[in-house]
mmCIF file of C-alpha atoms and ligand atoms in Angstrom:
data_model
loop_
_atom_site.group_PDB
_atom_site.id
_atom_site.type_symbol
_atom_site.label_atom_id
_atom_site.label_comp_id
_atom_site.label_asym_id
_atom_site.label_seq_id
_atom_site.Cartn_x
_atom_site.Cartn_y
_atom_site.Cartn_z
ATOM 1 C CA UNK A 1 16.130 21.716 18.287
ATOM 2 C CA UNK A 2 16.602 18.990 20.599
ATOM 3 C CA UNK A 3 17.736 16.367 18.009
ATOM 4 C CA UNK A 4 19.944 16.361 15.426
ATOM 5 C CA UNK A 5 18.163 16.804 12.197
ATOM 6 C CA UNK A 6 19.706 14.680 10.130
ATOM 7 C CA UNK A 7 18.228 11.623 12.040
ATOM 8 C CA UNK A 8 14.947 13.060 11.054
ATOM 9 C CA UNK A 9 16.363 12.991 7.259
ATOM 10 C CA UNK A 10 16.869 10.052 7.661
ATOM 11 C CA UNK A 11 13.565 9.048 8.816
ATOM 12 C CA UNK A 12 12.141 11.228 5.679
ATOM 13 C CA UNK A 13 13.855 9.834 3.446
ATOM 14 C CA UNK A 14 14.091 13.361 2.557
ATOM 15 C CA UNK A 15 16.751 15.836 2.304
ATOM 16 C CA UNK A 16 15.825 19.667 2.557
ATOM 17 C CA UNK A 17 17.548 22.188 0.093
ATOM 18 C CA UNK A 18 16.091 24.874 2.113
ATOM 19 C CA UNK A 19 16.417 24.027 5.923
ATOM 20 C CA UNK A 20 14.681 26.845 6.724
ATOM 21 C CA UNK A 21 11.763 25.773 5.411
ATOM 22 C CA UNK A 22 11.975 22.622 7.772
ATOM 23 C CA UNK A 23 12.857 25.105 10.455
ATOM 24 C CA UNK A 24 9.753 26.782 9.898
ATOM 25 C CA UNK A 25 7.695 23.694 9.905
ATOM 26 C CA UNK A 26 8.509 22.674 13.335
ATOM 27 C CA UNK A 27 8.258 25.840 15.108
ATOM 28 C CA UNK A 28 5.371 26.215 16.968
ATOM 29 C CA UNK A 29 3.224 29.377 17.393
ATOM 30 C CA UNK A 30 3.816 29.610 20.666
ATOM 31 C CA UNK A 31 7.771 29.890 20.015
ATOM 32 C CA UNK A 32 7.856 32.060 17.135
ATOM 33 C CA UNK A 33 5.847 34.769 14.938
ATOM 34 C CA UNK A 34 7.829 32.825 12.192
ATOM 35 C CA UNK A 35 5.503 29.624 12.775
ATOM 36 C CA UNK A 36 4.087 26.579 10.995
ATOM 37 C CA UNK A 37 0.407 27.967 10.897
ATOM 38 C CA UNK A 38 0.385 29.319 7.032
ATOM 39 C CA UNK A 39 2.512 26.261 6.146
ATOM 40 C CA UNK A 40 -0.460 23.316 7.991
ATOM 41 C CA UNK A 41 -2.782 25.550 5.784
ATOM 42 C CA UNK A 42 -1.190 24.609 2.926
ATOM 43 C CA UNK A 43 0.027 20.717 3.843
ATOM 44 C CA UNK A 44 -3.424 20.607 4.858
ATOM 45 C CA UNK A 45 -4.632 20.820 1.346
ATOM 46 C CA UNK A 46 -1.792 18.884 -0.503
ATOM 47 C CA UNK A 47 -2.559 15.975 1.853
ATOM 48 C CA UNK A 48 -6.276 15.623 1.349
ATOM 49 C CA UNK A 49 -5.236 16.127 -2.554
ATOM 50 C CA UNK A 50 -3.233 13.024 -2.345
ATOM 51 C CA UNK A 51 -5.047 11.164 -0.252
ATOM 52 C CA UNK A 52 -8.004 11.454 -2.711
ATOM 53 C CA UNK A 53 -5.767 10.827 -5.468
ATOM 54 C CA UNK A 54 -4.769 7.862 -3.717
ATOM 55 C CA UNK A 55 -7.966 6.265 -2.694
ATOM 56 C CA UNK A 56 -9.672 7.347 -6.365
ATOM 57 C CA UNK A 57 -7.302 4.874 -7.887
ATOM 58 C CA UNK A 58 -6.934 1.938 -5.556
ATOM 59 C CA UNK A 59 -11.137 1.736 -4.381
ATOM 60 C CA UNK A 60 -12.572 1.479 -8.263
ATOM 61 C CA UNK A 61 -15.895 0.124 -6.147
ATOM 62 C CA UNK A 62 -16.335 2.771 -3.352
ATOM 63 C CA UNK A 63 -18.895 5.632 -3.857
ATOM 64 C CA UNK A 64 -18.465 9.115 -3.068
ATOM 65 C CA UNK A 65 -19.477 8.554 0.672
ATOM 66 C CA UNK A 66 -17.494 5.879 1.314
ATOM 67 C CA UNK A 67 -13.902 7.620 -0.349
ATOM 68 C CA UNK A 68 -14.951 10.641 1.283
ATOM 69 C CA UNK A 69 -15.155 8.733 4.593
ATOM 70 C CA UNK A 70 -11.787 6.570 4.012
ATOM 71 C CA UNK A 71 -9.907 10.049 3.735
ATOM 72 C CA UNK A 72 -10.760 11.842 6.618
ATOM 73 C CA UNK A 73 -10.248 8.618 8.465
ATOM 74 C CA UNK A 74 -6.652 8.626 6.918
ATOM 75 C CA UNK A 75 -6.349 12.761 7.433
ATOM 76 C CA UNK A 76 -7.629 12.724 11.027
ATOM 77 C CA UNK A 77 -5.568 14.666 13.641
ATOM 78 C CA UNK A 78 -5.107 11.689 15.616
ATOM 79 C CA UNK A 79 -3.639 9.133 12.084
ATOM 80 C CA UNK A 80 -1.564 12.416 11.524
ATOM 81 C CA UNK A 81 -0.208 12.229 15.335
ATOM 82 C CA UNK A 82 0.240 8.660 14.896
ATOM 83 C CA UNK A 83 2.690 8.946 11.888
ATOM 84 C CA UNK A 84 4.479 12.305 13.144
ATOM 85 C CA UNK A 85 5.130 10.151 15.969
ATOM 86 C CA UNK A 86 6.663 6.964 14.457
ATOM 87 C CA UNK A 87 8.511 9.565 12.468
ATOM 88 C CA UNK A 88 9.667 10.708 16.251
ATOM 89 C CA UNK A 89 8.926 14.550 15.037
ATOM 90 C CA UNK A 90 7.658 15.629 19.074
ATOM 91 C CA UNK A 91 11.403 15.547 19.909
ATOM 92 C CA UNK A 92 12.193 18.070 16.570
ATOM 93 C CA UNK A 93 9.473 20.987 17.330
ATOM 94 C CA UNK A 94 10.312 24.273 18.491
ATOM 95 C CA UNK A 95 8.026 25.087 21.299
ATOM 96 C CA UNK A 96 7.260 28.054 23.535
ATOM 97 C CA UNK A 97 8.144 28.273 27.259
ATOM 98 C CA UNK A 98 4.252 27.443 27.881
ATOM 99 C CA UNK A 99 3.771 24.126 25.858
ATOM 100 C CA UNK A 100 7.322 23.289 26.897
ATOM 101 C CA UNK A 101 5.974 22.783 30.485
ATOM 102 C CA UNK A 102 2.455 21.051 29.411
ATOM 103 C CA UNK A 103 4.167 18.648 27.503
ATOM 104 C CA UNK A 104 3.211 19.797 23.797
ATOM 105 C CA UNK A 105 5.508 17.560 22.044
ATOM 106 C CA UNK A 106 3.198 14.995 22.492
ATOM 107 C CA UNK A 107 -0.148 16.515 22.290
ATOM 108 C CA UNK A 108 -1.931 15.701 18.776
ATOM 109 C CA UNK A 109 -3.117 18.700 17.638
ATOM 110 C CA UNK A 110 1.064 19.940 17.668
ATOM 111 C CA UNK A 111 1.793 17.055 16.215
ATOM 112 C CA UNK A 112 -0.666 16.667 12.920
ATOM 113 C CA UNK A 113 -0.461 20.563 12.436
ATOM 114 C CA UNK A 114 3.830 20.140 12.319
ATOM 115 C CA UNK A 115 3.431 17.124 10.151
ATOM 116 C CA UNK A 116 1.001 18.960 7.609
ATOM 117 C CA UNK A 117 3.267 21.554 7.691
ATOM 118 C CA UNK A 118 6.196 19.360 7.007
ATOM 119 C CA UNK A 119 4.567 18.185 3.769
ATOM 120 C CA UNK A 120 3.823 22.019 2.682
ATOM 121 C CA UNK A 121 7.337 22.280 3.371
ATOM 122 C CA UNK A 122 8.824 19.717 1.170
ATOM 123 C CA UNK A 123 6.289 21.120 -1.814
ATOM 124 C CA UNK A 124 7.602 24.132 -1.591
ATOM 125 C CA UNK A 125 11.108 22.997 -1.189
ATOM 126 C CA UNK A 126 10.945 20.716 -4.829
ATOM 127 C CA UNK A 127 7.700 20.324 -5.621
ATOM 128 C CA UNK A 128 4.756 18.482 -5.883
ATOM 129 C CA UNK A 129 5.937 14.487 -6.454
ATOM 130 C CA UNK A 130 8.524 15.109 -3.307
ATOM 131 C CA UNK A 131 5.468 15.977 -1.439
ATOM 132 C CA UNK A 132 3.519 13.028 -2.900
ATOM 133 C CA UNK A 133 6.152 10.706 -2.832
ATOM 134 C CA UNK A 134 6.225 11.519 1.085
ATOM 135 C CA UNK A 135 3.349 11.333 1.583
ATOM 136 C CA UNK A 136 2.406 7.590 0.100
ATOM 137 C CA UNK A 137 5.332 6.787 2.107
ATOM 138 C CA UNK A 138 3.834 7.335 5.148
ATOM 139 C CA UNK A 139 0.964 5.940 4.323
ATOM 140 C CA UNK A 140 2.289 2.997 2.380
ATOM 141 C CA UNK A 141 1.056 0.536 5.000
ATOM 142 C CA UNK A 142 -2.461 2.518 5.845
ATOM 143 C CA UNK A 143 -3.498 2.697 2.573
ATOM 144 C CA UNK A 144 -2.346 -0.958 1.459
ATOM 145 C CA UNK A 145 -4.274 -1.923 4.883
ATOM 146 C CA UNK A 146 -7.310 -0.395 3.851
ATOM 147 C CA UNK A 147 -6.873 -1.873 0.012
ATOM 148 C CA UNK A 148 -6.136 -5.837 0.541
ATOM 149 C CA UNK A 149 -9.309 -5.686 2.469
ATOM 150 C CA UNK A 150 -11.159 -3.382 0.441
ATOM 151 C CA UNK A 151 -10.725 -4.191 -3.306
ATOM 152 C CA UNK A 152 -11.623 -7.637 -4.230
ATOM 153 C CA UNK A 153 -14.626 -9.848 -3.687
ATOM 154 C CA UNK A 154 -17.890 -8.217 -1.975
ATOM 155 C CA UNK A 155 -18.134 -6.348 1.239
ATOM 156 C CA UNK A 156 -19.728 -9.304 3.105
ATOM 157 C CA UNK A 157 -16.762 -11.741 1.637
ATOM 158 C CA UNK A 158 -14.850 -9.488 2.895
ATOM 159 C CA UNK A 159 -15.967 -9.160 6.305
ATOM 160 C CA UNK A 160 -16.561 -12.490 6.703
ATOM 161 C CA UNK A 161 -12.574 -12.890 5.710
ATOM 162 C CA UNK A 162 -11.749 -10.328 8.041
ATOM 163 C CA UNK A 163 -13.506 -11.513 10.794
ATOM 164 C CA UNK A 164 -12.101 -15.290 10.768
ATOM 165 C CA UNK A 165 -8.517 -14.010 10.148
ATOM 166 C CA UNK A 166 -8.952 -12.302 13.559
ATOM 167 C CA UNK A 167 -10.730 -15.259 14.826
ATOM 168 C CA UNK A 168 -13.824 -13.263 15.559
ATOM 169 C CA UNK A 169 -17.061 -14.507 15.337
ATOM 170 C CA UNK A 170 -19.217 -13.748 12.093
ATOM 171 C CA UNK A 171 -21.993 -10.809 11.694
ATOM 172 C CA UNK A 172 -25.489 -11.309 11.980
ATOM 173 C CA UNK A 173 -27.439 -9.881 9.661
ATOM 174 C CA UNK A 174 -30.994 -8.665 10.711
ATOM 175 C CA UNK A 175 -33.817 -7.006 8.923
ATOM 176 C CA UNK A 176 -35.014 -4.098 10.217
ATOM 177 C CA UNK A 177 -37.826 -3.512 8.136
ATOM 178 C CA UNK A 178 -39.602 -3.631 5.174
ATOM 179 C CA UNK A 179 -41.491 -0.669 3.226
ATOM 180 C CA UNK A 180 -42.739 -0.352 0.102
ATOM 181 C CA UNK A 181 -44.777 -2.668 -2.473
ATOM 182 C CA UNK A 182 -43.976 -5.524 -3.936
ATOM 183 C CA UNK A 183 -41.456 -4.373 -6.772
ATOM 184 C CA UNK A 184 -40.395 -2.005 -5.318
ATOM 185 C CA UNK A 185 -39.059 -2.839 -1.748
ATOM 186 C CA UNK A 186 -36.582 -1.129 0.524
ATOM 187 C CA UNK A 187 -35.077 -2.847 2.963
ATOM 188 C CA UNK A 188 -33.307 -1.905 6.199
ATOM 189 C CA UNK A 189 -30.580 -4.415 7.680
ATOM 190 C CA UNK A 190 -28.603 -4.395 10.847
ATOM 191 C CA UNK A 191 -25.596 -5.898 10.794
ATOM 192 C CA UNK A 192 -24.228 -6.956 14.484
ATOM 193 C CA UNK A 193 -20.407 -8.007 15.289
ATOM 194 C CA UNK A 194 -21.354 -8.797 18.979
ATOM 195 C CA UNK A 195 -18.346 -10.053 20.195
ATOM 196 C CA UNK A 196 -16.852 -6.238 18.895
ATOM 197 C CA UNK A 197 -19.987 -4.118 20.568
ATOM 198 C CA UNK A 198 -20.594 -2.769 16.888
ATOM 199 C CA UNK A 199 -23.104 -2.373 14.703
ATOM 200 C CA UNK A 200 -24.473 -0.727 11.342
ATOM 201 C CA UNK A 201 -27.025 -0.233 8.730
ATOM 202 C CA UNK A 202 -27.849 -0.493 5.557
ATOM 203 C CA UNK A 203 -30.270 0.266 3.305
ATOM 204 C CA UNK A 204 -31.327 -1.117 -0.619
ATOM 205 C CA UNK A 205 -33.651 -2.287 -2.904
ATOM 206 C CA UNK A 206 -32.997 -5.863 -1.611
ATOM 207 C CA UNK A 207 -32.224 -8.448 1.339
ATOM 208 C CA UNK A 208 -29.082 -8.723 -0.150
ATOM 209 C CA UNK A 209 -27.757 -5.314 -1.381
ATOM 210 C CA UNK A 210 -28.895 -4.162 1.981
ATOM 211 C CA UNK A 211 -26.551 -6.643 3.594
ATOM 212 C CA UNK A 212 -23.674 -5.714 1.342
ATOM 213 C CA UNK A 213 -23.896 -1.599 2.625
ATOM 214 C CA UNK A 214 -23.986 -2.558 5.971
ATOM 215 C CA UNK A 215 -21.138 -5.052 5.457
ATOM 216 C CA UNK A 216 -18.957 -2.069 4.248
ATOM 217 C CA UNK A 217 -19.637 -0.205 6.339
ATOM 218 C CA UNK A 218 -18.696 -2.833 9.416
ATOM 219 C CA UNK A 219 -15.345 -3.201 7.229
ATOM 220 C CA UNK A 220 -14.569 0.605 7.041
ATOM 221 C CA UNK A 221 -15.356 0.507 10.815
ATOM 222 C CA UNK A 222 -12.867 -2.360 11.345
ATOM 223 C CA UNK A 223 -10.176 -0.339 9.338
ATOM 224 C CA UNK A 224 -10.179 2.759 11.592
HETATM 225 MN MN1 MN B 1 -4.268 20.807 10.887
#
């Protein structure tokens, strides 16, 4: 321990009962056979848990793909390493000689396994709504990001929206093509944010519900 850890109480919001859980959670495999692997296992799985939870509730709109997307975008390694290191956790972990040298306190990988960890940790320390509550406080702002943008009006509103409050100019929308008879077309759209280098597709029984997939998918891609 490099660091006091009541700073990183502090940062929590959380007080341990059992520090050795928290111990536990920031020691590294390569410093300990008492490590944080079986704990990320578990942290792992209460995150994605909560995350879903979360994203169930505040996107009534988005389909299956499109929540299952939004979480591992939130879950990722690198939005885990992100958070672990506002929370300034690199400077907490217990690390062998090895990562010591190659400067493992700030590698990712360390970094999202010691936070998952950290949430098994509090679970197991008093239970499920002290992990939760943790958890949606660390992702207060991510998941309020995604929602203002995501939950009213329709996905090319949105964009649109999104666009001009970054002073970016709009999509174009482009049909790919055309297939089937006359009631009953599918259509294929591209829609282009040039001045961003991106692009995406969507697909529907019309010009316009075409539009609206590859609008939200732009917006999910503008969210990262
Ligand atoms: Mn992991």
């Amino acid at each position: 321990m490099t660091e006091p850890l009541h700073q990183l109480y502090r940062e929590l919001g959380y007080q341990f009962d059992q520090s050795s859980l928290l111990q536990r959670a920031l020691t590294h495999r390569s410093a300990d056979e008492s490590n944080n692997e079986r704990l990320e296992f578990l942290g792992d799985a209460i995150l994605g848990f909560v995350i879903a939870d979360a994203l169930y509730r505040n996107y009534r709109d988005a389909n299956e793909g499109q929540l299952s997307r939004l979480r591992a975008r939130l879950v990722k390694k690198e939005s885990l390493a992100a958070i672990a290191r506002k929370l300034g956790l690199g400077s907490y972990l217990n690390l062998g000689a090895g990562e010591l040298r190659s400067g493992g306190h700030a590698r990712d990988s360390i970094l999202a396994d010691a936070l998952e960890a950290l949430f098994a940790a509090v679970y197991l320390d008093s239970g499920y709504q002290s992990a939760r509550n943790l958890i949606l406080k660390l992702y207060h702002e991510r998941i309020d990001g995604l929602s203002a943008a995501m939950q009213e009006k329709d996905p090319k509103t949105r964009l649109q929206e999104y666009l001009q409050s970054r002073k970016v100019a709009l999509p174009d929308y482009t049909i790919l093509a055309v297939s089937g008879e006359q009631h009953d077309q599918h259509f294929d759209v591209a829609c282009q944010v040039a001045e961003l280098d991106l692009i995406t597709q969507g697909s529907g029984s019309s010009r316009r519900k075409a539009e609206q997939k590859a609008a939200a998918d732009m917006l999910e891609l503008l969210l990262e």
